[in-house]
XYZ file of N, CA and C in Angstrom:
228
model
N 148.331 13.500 118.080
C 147.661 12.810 116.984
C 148.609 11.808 116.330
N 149.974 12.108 116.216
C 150.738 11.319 115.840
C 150.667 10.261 116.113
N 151.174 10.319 117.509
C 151.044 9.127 118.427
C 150.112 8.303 118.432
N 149.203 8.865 118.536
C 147.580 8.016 118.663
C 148.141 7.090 117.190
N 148.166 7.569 115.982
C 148.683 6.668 115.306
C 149.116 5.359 115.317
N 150.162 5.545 115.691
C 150.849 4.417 116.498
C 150.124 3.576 117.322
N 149.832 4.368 118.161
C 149.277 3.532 119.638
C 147.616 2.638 118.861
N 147.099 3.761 118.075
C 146.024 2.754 117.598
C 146.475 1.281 116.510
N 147.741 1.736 115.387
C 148.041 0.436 114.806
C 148.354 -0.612 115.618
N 149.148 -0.530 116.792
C 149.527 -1.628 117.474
C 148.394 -1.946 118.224
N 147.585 -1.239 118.373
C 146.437 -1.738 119.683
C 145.939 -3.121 118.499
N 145.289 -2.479 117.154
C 144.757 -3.016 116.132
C 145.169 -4.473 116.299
N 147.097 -4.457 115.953
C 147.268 -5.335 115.582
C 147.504 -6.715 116.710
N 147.019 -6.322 117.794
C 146.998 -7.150 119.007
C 146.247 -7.526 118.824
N 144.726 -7.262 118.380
C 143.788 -7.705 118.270
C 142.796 -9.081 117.555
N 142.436 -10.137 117.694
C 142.575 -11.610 117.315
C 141.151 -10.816 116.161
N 140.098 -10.176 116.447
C 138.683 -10.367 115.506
C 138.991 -9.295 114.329
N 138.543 -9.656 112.936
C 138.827 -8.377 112.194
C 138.167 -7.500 112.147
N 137.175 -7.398 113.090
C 136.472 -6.530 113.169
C 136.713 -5.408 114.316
N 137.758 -6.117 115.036
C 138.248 -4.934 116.507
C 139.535 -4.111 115.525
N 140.104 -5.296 114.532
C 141.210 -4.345 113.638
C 140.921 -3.579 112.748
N 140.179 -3.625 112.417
C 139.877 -2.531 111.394
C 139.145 -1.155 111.881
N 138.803 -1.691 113.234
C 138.122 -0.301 113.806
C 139.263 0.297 114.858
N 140.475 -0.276 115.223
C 141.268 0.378 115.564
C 142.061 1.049 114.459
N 142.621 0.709 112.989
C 143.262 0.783 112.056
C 142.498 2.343 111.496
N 140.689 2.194 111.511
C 140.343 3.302 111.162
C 140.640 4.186 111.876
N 140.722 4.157 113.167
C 140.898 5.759 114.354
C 142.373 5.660 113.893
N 143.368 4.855 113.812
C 144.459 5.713 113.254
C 144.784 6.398 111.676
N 143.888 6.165 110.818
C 143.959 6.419 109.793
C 143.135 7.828 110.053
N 142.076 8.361 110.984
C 141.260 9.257 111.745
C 142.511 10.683 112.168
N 143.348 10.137 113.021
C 144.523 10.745 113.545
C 145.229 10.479 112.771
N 146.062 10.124 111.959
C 146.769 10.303 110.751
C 146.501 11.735 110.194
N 144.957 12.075 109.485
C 144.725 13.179 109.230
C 144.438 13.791 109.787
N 144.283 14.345 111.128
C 144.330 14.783 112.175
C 145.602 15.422 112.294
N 146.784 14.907 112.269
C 147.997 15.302 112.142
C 148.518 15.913 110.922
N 148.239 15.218 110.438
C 148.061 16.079 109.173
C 147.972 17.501 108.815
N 146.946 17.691 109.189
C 145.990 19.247 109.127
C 146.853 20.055 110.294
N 147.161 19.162 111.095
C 148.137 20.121 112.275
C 149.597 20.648 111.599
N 150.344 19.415 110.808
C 151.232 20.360 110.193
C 150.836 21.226 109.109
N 149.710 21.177 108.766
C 149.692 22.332 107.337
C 149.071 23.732 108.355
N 148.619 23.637 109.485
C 148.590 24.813 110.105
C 149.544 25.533 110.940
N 150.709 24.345 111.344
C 151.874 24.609 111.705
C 152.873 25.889 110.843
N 152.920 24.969 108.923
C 153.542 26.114 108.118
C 152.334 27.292 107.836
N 151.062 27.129 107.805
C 150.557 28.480 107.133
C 151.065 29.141 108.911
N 150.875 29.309 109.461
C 151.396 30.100 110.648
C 152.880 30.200 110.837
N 153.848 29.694 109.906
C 155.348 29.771 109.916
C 155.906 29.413 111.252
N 155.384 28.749 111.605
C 155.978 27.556 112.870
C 156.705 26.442 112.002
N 156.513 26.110 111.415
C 157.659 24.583 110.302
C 157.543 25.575 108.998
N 159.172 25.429 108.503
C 159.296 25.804 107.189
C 158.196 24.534 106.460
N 158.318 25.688 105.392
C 157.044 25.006 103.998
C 157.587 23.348 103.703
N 159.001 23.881 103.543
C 160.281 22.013 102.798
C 159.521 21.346 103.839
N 159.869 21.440 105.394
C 159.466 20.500 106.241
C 158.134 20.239 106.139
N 156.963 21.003 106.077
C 156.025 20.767 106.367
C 155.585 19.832 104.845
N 156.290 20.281 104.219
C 155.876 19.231 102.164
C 156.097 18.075 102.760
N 157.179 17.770 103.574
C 158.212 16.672 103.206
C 156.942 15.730 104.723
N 156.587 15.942 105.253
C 155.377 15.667 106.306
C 154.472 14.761 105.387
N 153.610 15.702 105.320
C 152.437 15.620 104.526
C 152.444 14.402 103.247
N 153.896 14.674 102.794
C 154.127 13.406 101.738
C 154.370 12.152 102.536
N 155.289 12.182 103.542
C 154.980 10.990 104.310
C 153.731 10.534 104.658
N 152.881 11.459 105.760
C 151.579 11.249 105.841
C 150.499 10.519 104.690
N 151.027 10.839 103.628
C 150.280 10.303 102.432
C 150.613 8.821 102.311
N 151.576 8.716 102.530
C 152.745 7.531 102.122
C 151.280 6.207 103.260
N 151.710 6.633 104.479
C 151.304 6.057 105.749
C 149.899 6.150 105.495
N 148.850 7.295 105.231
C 147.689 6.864 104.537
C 147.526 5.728 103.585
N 148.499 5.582 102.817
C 148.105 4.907 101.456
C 147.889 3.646 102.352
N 148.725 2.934 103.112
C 149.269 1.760 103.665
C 148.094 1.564 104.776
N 147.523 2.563 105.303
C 146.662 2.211 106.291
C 144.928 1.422 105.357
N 144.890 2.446 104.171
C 143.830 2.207 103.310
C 144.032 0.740 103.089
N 145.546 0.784 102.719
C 145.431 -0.876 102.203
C 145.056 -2.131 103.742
N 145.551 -1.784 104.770
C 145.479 -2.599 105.813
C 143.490 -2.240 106.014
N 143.113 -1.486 105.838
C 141.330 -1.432 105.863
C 140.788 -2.418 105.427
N 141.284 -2.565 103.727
C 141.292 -3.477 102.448
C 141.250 -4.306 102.914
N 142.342 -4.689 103.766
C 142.341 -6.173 103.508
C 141.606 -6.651 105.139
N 141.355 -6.017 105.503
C 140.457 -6.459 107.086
C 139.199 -5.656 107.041
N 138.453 -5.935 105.510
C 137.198 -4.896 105.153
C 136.123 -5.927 105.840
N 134.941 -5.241 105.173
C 133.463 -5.602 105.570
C 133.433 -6.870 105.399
């Protein structure tokens, strides 16, 4: 899911219509939380300490915020 991340921003940003970017930008903002939910099931199952899994999730937020804004600005 991570990955897909990635692989969907750059697909996005190859993309010339704003309408192919913003629908790649959404599937990574899709897998963003996708990943997400994987590390918070990672620590409730004590596979990643809790610190690591906080310190995730706050990034993840971080990288949400930034994807919302790239939506914004390649909206309807």
């Amino acid at each position: 899911a991570a990955l897909s991340v990635l692989l969907n921003l750059v697909e996005g940003a190859g993309r010339t219509s704003w309408k192919e970017k913003r629908h790649f930008f959404s599937i990574a903002l899709g897998s963003l939380a996708e990943a997400v939910a994987v590390v918070d099931v990672a620590a409730t199952r004590g596979l990643i300490e809790g610190a690591q899994a906080d310190r995730a999730i706050a990034v993840g937020r971080k990288v949400g915020s930034m994807l919302a804004g790239l939506l914004k600005v390649h909206g309807p």
